[in-house]
Amino acid sequence: KQEVTQIPAALSVPEGENLVLNCSFTDSAIYNLQWFRQDPGKGLTSLLLIQSSQREQTSGRLNASLDKSSGRSTLYIAASQPGDSATYLCAVRQTDRMDSNYQLIWGAGTKLIIKP
Amino acid sequence: DGGITQSPKYLFRKEGQNVTLSCEQNLNHDAMYWYRQDPGQGLRLIYYSQIVNDFQKGDIAEGYSVSREKKESFPLTVTSAQKNPTAFYLCASRSDSREGPQHFGDGTRLSIL
């Protein structure tokens, strides 16, 4: 059974620092991996989606990498800003289930606080 | 603007009461989902629907029910059989493209009176 883990559960860094959030998964048979942002009391916003055949995706100050063989993905945030404070979640879509087209397996998230 | 609307934002349930959470989308998406989010845990899938008049149980469907009579609507009923309903409930939708991400509503927070 696929398990997705995000460590640490919380992270606090000063403004301006570059930082890395981690996501690990136990089954490498994934179709894609997504990173989401969640603000307090709100829904989720998709940040980056990496297909299993890709190594990384970039959007502005965000860069997500994927290493299927080691079961790891990282989300790199450059020049962090207070507005980046949120919870970041990763989710994987499996390839080994008939209904894998419609289900995601979620990590518990990393709560990020950027101090001004 | 296209998006997903969940209502109400906050909901309180009395003992033995059924309550219904609304989810409406105008994105013309085929697939819709209901998730439950508890503190310190990942999202857990309650029900999902790939097409009108069809829905499937997720990992924690017990105590919940859904319907999909219209493409744009996917209401979730939390029944009295769900003994621990206090949580944040998120509705999502996705187009039938396998590459597309899920789009989320702003959630409903359900509490017990």
PDB file of N, CA, C and O in Angstrom, chain A residues 31-32 34 36 38 41-46 49 51 89 93-94 97 99-108, chain B residues 9 31 33 35 37 40-43 45 48 50 59 88 90 94 96 98-102 104-107 109:
ATOM      1  N   TYR A  31       2.075   7.523 -11.328  1.00  0.00           N
ATOM      2  CA  TYR A  31       1.794   8.147 -12.624  1.00  0.00           C
ATOM      3  C   TYR A  31       2.265   9.592 -12.618  1.00  0.00           C
ATOM      4  O   TYR A  31       2.828  10.084 -13.595  1.00  0.00           O
ATOM      5  N   ASN A  32       1.995  10.298 -11.529  1.00  0.00           N
ATOM      6  CA  ASN A  32       2.524  11.645 -11.366  1.00  0.00           C
ATOM      7  C   ASN A  32       2.531  12.023  -9.893  1.00  0.00           C
ATOM      8  O   ASN A  32       2.021  11.275  -9.043  1.00  0.00           O
ATOM      9  N   GLN A  34       2.067  15.602  -7.350  1.00  0.00           N
ATOM     10  CA  GLN A  34       1.661  17.004  -7.333  1.00  0.00           C
ATOM     11  C   GLN A  34       2.020  17.651  -5.998  1.00  0.00           C
ATOM     12  O   GLN A  34       1.957  17.003  -4.955  1.00  0.00           O
ATOM     13  N   PHE A  36       0.799  20.909  -3.607  1.00  0.00           N
ATOM     14  CA  PHE A  36      -0.299  21.837  -3.386  1.00  0.00           C
ATOM     15  C   PHE A  36       0.065  22.778  -2.246  1.00  0.00           C
ATOM     16  O   PHE A  36       0.853  22.447  -1.358  1.00  0.00           O
ATOM     17  N   GLN A  38      -1.880  25.101   0.823  1.00  0.00           N
ATOM     18  CA  GLN A  38      -3.135  25.322   1.533  1.00  0.00           C
ATOM     19  C   GLN A  38      -2.952  26.442   2.547  1.00  0.00           C
ATOM     20  O   GLN A  38      -2.137  26.331   3.458  1.00  0.00           O
ATOM     21  N   GLY A  41      -7.649  27.449   6.791  1.00  0.00           N
ATOM     22  CA  GLY A  41      -9.087  27.469   6.596  1.00  0.00           C
ATOM     23  C   GLY A  41      -9.533  27.531   5.156  1.00  0.00           C
ATOM     24  O   GLY A  41     -10.692  27.852   4.878  1.00  0.00           O
ATOM     25  N   LYS A  42      -8.635  27.214   4.253  1.00  0.00           N
ATOM     26  CA  LYS A  42      -8.950  27.312   2.825  1.00  0.00           C
ATOM     27  C   LYS A  42      -8.753  25.976   2.126  1.00  0.00           C
ATOM     28  O   LYS A  42      -8.226  25.020   2.703  1.00  0.00           O
ATOM     29  N   GLY A  43      -9.165  25.936   0.858  1.00  0.00           N
ATOM     30  CA  GLY A  43      -8.909  24.768   0.047  1.00  0.00           C
ATOM     31  C   GLY A  43      -7.476  24.733  -0.443  1.00  0.00           C
ATOM     32  O   GLY A  43      -6.635  25.513  -0.015  1.00  0.00           O
ATOM     33  N   LEU A  44      -7.210  23.810  -1.356  1.00  0.00           N
ATOM     34  CA  LEU A  44      -5.857  23.616  -1.862  1.00  0.00           C
ATOM     35  C   LEU A  44      -5.691  24.226  -3.241  1.00  0.00           C
ATOM     36  O   LEU A  44      -6.612  24.187  -4.057  1.00  0.00           O
ATOM     37  N   THR A  45      -4.500  24.752  -3.488  1.00  0.00           N
ATOM     38  CA  THR A  45      -4.164  25.287  -4.804  1.00  0.00           C
ATOM     39  C   THR A  45      -3.024  24.468  -5.375  1.00  0.00           C
ATOM     40  O   THR A  45      -1.999  24.289  -4.722  1.00  0.00           O
ATOM     41  N   SER A  46      -3.210  23.967  -6.595  1.00  0.00           N
ATOM     42  CA  SER A  46      -2.155  23.192  -7.235  1.00  0.00           C
ATOM     43  C   SER A  46      -0.985  24.097  -7.611  1.00  0.00           C
ATOM     44  O   SER A  46      -1.168  25.151  -8.217  1.00  0.00           O
ATOM     45  N   LEU A  49       2.884  20.009 -10.998  1.00  0.00           N
ATOM     46  CA  LEU A  49       2.576  18.605 -11.263  1.00  0.00           C
ATOM     47  C   LEU A  49       3.717  18.027 -12.073  1.00  0.00           C
ATOM     48  O   LEU A  49       4.088  18.588 -13.117  1.00  0.00           O
ATOM     49  N   GLN A  51       5.059  14.693 -14.063  1.00  0.00           N
ATOM     50  CA  GLN A  51       4.747  13.368 -14.593  1.00  0.00           C
ATOM     51  C   GLN A  51       5.875  12.403 -14.226  1.00  0.00           C
ATOM     52  O   GLN A  51       7.012  12.816 -13.985  1.00  0.00           O
ATOM     53  N   LEU A  89       1.392  20.488   0.685  1.00  0.00           N
ATOM     54  CA  LEU A  89       1.075  19.068   0.641  1.00  0.00           C
ATOM     55  C   LEU A  89       1.530  18.465  -0.677  1.00  0.00           C
ATOM     56  O   LEU A  89       1.465  19.121  -1.719  1.00  0.00           O
ATOM     57  N   ARG A  93      -0.316   9.968  -7.664  1.00  0.00           N
ATOM     58  CA  ARG A  93      -1.318   9.174  -8.352  1.00  0.00           C
ATOM     59  C   ARG A  93      -0.661   7.864  -8.763  1.00  0.00           C
ATOM     60  O   ARG A  93       0.403   7.870  -9.384  1.00  0.00           O
ATOM     61  N   GLN A  94      -1.296   6.747  -8.409  1.00  0.00           N
ATOM     62  CA  GLN A  94      -0.743   5.431  -8.692  1.00  0.00           C
ATOM     63  C   GLN A  94      -0.975   5.013 -10.133  1.00  0.00           C
ATOM     64  O   GLN A  94      -1.870   5.521 -10.806  1.00  0.00           O
ATOM     65  N   ARG A  97      -3.540   0.628 -10.157  1.00  0.00           N
ATOM     66  CA  ARG A  97      -4.922   0.361  -9.788  1.00  0.00           C
ATOM     67  C   ARG A  97      -5.851   0.779 -10.907  1.00  0.00           C
ATOM     68  O   ARG A  97      -5.599   1.775 -11.592  1.00  0.00           O
ATOM     69  N   ASP A  99      -8.617   2.181 -10.740  1.00  0.00           N
ATOM     70  CA  ASP A  99      -9.199   3.503 -10.518  1.00  0.00           C
ATOM     71  C   ASP A  99      -8.134   4.542 -10.195  1.00  0.00           C
ATOM     72  O   ASP A  99      -8.424   5.591  -9.662  1.00  0.00           O
ATOM     73  N   SER A 100      -6.885   4.225 -10.555  1.00  0.00           N
ATOM     74  CA  SER A 100      -5.802   5.143 -10.198  1.00  0.00           C
ATOM     75  C   SER A 100      -5.922   6.465 -10.917  1.00  0.00           C
ATOM     76  O   SER A 100      -5.304   7.436 -10.521  1.00  0.00           O
ATOM     77  N   ASN A 101      -6.724   6.471 -11.982  1.00  0.00           N
ATOM     78  CA  ASN A 101      -6.900   7.728 -12.699  1.00  0.00           C
ATOM     79  C   ASN A 101      -7.634   8.747 -11.855  1.00  0.00           C
ATOM     80  O   ASN A 101      -7.621   9.921 -12.151  1.00  0.00           O
ATOM     81  N   TYR A 102      -8.272   8.310 -10.800  1.00  0.00           N
ATOM     82  CA  TYR A 102      -9.158   9.203 -10.077  1.00  0.00           C
ATOM     83  C   TYR A 102      -8.817   9.365  -8.605  1.00  0.00           C
ATOM     84  O   TYR A 102      -9.504  10.059  -7.899  1.00  0.00           O
ATOM     85  N   GLN A 103      -7.751   8.744  -8.134  1.00  0.00           N
ATOM     86  CA  GLN A 103      -7.442   8.848  -6.717  1.00  0.00           C
ATOM     87  C   GLN A 103      -6.019   9.312  -6.507  1.00  0.00           C
ATOM     88  O   GLN A 103      -5.108   8.969  -7.265  1.00  0.00           O
ATOM     89  N   LEU A 104      -5.843  10.106  -5.472  1.00  0.00           N
ATOM     90  CA  LEU A 104      -4.538  10.569  -5.053  1.00  0.00           C
ATOM     91  C   LEU A 104      -4.253  10.046  -3.648  1.00  0.00           C
ATOM     92  O   LEU A 104      -5.170   9.895  -2.840  1.00  0.00           O
ATOM     93  N   ILE A 105      -2.979   9.787  -3.362  1.00  0.00           N
ATOM     94  CA  ILE A 105      -2.538   9.424  -2.019  1.00  0.00           C
ATOM     95  C   ILE A 105      -1.778  10.620  -1.471  1.00  0.00           C
ATOM     96  O   ILE A 105      -0.814  11.085  -2.103  1.00  0.00           O
ATOM     97  N   TRP A 106      -2.177  11.089  -0.284  1.00  0.00           N
ATOM     98  CA  TRP A 106      -1.714  12.375   0.226  1.00  0.00           C
ATOM     99  C   TRP A 106      -0.724  12.239   1.372  1.00  0.00           C
ATOM    100  O   TRP A 106      -0.858  11.350   2.228  1.00  0.00           O
ATOM    101  N   GLY A 107       0.242  13.162   1.415  1.00  0.00           N
ATOM    102  CA  GLY A 107       1.038  13.364   2.599  1.00  0.00           C
ATOM    103  C   GLY A 107       0.287  14.269   3.564  1.00  0.00           C
ATOM    104  O   GLY A 107      -0.714  14.890   3.200  1.00  0.00           O
ATOM    105  N   ALA A 108       0.769  14.338   4.811  1.00  0.00           N
ATOM    106  CA  ALA A 108       0.105  15.135   5.842  1.00  0.00           C
ATOM    107  C   ALA A 108       0.448  16.616   5.761  1.00  0.00           C
ATOM    108  O   ALA A 108      -0.181  17.437   6.423  1.00  0.00           O
TER     109      ALA A 108
ATOM    110  N   LYS B   9     -19.739  27.469   4.963  1.00  0.00           N
ATOM    111  CA  LYS B   9     -18.337  27.473   5.361  1.00  0.00           C
ATOM    112  C   LYS B   9     -18.190  26.789   6.724  1.00  0.00           C
ATOM    113  O   LYS B   9     -17.205  26.107   6.999  1.00  0.00           O
ATOM    114  N   ALA B  31     -15.141  14.567 -13.187  1.00  0.00           N
ATOM    115  CA  ALA B  31     -14.873  13.894 -11.918  1.00  0.00           C
ATOM    116  C   ALA B  31     -14.977  14.855 -10.742  1.00  0.00           C
ATOM    117  O   ALA B  31     -14.514  15.998 -10.809  1.00  0.00           O
ATOM    118  N   TYR B  33     -14.844  14.894  -6.184  1.00  0.00           N
ATOM    119  CA  TYR B  33     -14.333  14.154  -5.036  1.00  0.00           C
ATOM    120  C   TYR B  33     -14.744  14.833  -3.732  1.00  0.00           C
ATOM    121  O   TYR B  33     -14.872  16.053  -3.677  1.00  0.00           O
ATOM    122  N   TYR B  35     -13.182  14.890   0.226  1.00  0.00           N
ATOM    123  CA  TYR B  35     -12.109  14.513   1.132  1.00  0.00           C
ATOM    124  C   TYR B  35     -12.437  14.987   2.543  1.00  0.00           C
ATOM    125  O   TYR B  35     -13.104  15.995   2.748  1.00  0.00           O
ATOM    126  N   GLN B  37     -10.302  16.130   6.013  1.00  0.00           N
ATOM    127  CA  GLN B  37      -8.981  16.527   6.491  1.00  0.00           C
ATOM    128  C   GLN B  37      -9.030  16.700   7.998  1.00  0.00           C
ATOM    129  O   GLN B  37      -9.816  17.496   8.525  1.00  0.00           O
ATOM    130  N   GLY B  40      -2.948  17.159  11.269  1.00  0.00           N
ATOM    131  CA  GLY B  40      -1.789  16.281  11.260  1.00  0.00           C
ATOM    132  C   GLY B  40      -1.910  15.076  10.350  1.00  0.00           C
ATOM    133  O   GLY B  40      -1.040  14.201  10.365  1.00  0.00           O
ATOM    134  N   GLN B  41      -2.964  15.019   9.561  1.00  0.00           N
ATOM    135  CA  GLN B  41      -3.144  13.888   8.652  1.00  0.00           C
ATOM    136  C   GLN B  41      -3.300  14.378   7.221  1.00  0.00           C
ATOM    137  O   GLN B  41      -3.704  15.507   6.974  1.00  0.00           O
ATOM    138  N   GLY B  42      -2.988  13.485   6.294  1.00  0.00           N
ATOM    139  CA  GLY B  42      -3.246  13.793   4.906  1.00  0.00           C
ATOM    140  C   GLY B  42      -4.730  13.730   4.601  1.00  0.00           C
ATOM    141  O   GLY B  42      -5.522  13.275   5.424  1.00  0.00           O
ATOM    142  N   LEU B  43      -5.112  14.201   3.416  1.00  0.00           N
ATOM    143  CA  LEU B  43      -6.508  14.125   3.012  1.00  0.00           C
ATOM    144  C   LEU B  43      -6.908  12.665   2.813  1.00  0.00           C
ATOM    145  O   LEU B  43      -6.139  11.860   2.280  1.00  0.00           O
ATOM    146  N   LEU B  45      -9.932  10.156   1.214  1.00  0.00           N
ATOM    147  CA  LEU B  45     -11.009  10.172   0.233  1.00  0.00           C
ATOM    148  C   LEU B  45     -12.260   9.510   0.794  1.00  0.00           C
ATOM    149  O   LEU B  45     -12.211   8.367   1.262  1.00  0.00           O
ATOM    150  N   TYR B  48     -16.007   9.445  -4.531  1.00  0.00           N
ATOM    151  CA  TYR B  48     -15.711  10.148  -5.762  1.00  0.00           C
ATOM    152  C   TYR B  48     -16.678   9.717  -6.843  1.00  0.00           C
ATOM    153  O   TYR B  48     -17.293   8.640  -6.760  1.00  0.00           O
ATOM    154  N   GLN B  50     -17.043   9.739 -11.161  1.00  0.00           N
ATOM    155  CA  GLN B  50     -16.391   9.959 -12.447  1.00  0.00           C
ATOM    156  C   GLN B  50     -17.355  10.526 -13.484  1.00  0.00           C
ATOM    157  O   GLN B  50     -16.922  11.101 -14.483  1.00  0.00           O
ATOM    158  N   ASP B  59     -11.817   5.591   0.755  1.00  0.00           N
ATOM    159  CA  ASP B  59     -11.239   4.826   1.862  1.00  0.00           C
ATOM    160  C   ASP B  59     -12.047   4.905   3.156  1.00  0.00           C
ATOM    161  O   ASP B  59     -11.933   4.028   4.005  1.00  0.00           O
ATOM    162  N   PHE B  88     -12.565  19.008   8.662  1.00  0.00           N
ATOM    163  CA  PHE B  88     -12.631  19.962   7.557  1.00  0.00           C
ATOM    164  C   PHE B  88     -12.889  19.147   6.295  1.00  0.00           C
ATOM    165  O   PHE B  88     -12.149  18.202   6.003  1.00  0.00           O
ATOM    166  N   LEU B  90     -13.360  18.853   2.213  1.00  0.00           N
ATOM    167  CA  LEU B  90     -12.960  19.492   0.968  1.00  0.00           C
ATOM    168  C   LEU B  90     -13.558  18.774  -0.227  1.00  0.00           C
ATOM    169  O   LEU B  90     -13.507  17.556  -0.321  1.00  0.00           O
ATOM    170  N   ARG B  94     -12.058  17.490 -11.303  1.00  0.00           N
ATOM    171  CA  ARG B  94     -10.976  17.363 -12.279  1.00  0.00           C
ATOM    172  C   ARG B  94     -11.584  17.037 -13.626  1.00  0.00           C
ATOM    173  O   ARG B  94     -12.575  16.315 -13.710  1.00  0.00           O
ATOM    174  N   ASP B  96     -11.481  15.190 -17.400  1.00  0.00           N
ATOM    175  CA  ASP B  96     -11.176  13.791 -17.671  1.00  0.00           C
ATOM    176  C   ASP B  96      -9.764  13.595 -18.201  1.00  0.00           C
ATOM    177  O   ASP B  96      -9.355  12.490 -18.473  1.00  0.00           O
ATOM    178  N   ARG B  98      -6.043  12.883 -17.883  1.00  0.00           N
ATOM    179  CA  ARG B  98      -5.245  12.217 -16.853  1.00  0.00           C
ATOM    180  C   ARG B  98      -4.131  13.126 -16.347  1.00  0.00           C
ATOM    181  O   ARG B  98      -3.614  12.928 -15.268  1.00  0.00           O
ATOM    182  N   GLU B  99      -3.788  14.142 -17.150  1.00  0.00           N
ATOM    183  CA  GLU B  99      -2.708  15.012 -16.713  1.00  0.00           C
ATOM    184  C   GLU B  99      -3.181  16.167 -15.854  1.00  0.00           C
ATOM    185  O   GLU B  99      -2.375  16.887 -15.289  1.00  0.00           O
ATOM    186  N   GLY B 100      -4.468  16.375 -15.765  1.00  0.00           N
ATOM    187  CA  GLY B 100      -4.969  17.554 -15.090  1.00  0.00           C
ATOM    188  C   GLY B 100      -4.928  17.457 -13.585  1.00  0.00           C
ATOM    189  O   GLY B 100      -5.163  16.398 -13.015  1.00  0.00           O
ATOM    190  N   PRO B 101      -4.625  18.569 -12.908  1.00  0.00           N
ATOM    191  CA  PRO B 101      -4.667  18.580 -11.454  1.00  0.00           C
ATOM    192  C   PRO B 101      -6.100  18.689 -10.955  1.00  0.00           C
ATOM    193  O   PRO B 101      -6.996  19.065 -11.704  1.00  0.00           O
ATOM    194  N   GLN B 102      -6.284  18.393  -9.676  1.00  0.00           N
ATOM    195  CA  GLN B 102      -7.586  18.596  -9.065  1.00  0.00           C
ATOM    196  C   GLN B 102      -7.712  20.055  -8.639  1.00  0.00           C
ATOM    197  O   GLN B 102      -6.746  20.689  -8.231  1.00  0.00           O
ATOM    198  N   PHE B 104      -9.849  22.625  -6.052  1.00  0.00           N
ATOM    199  CA  PHE B 104     -10.513  22.489  -4.771  1.00  0.00           C
ATOM    200  C   PHE B 104     -11.412  23.676  -4.441  1.00  0.00           C
ATOM    201  O   PHE B 104     -11.127  24.819  -4.833  1.00  0.00           O
ATOM    202  N   GLY B 105     -12.468  23.391  -3.659  1.00  0.00           N
ATOM    203  CA  GLY B 105     -13.255  24.440  -3.048  1.00  0.00           C
ATOM    204  C   GLY B 105     -12.572  24.904  -1.767  1.00  0.00           C
ATOM    205  O   GLY B 105     -11.512  24.397  -1.397  1.00  0.00           O
ATOM    206  N   ASP B 106     -13.180  25.863  -1.078  1.00  0.00           N
ATOM    207  CA  ASP B 106     -12.600  26.430   0.135  1.00  0.00           C
ATOM    208  C   ASP B 106     -12.953  25.664   1.398  1.00  0.00           C
ATOM    209  O   ASP B 106     -12.545  26.062   2.496  1.00  0.00           O
ATOM    210  N   GLY B 107     -13.721  24.594   1.280  1.00  0.00           N
ATOM    211  CA  GLY B 107     -13.956  23.718   2.405  1.00  0.00           C
ATOM    212  C   GLY B 107     -15.132  24.094   3.278  1.00  0.00           C
ATOM    213  O   GLY B 107     -15.609  25.241   3.275  1.00  0.00           O
ATOM    214  N   ARG B 109     -16.165  23.475   7.420  1.00  0.00           N
ATOM    215  CA  ARG B 109     -15.735  22.961   8.718  1.00  0.00           C
ATOM    216  C   ARG B 109     -16.972  22.511   9.486  1.00  0.00           C
ATOM    217  O   ARG B 109     -17.859  23.312   9.774  1.00  0.00           O
TER     218      ARG B 109
END
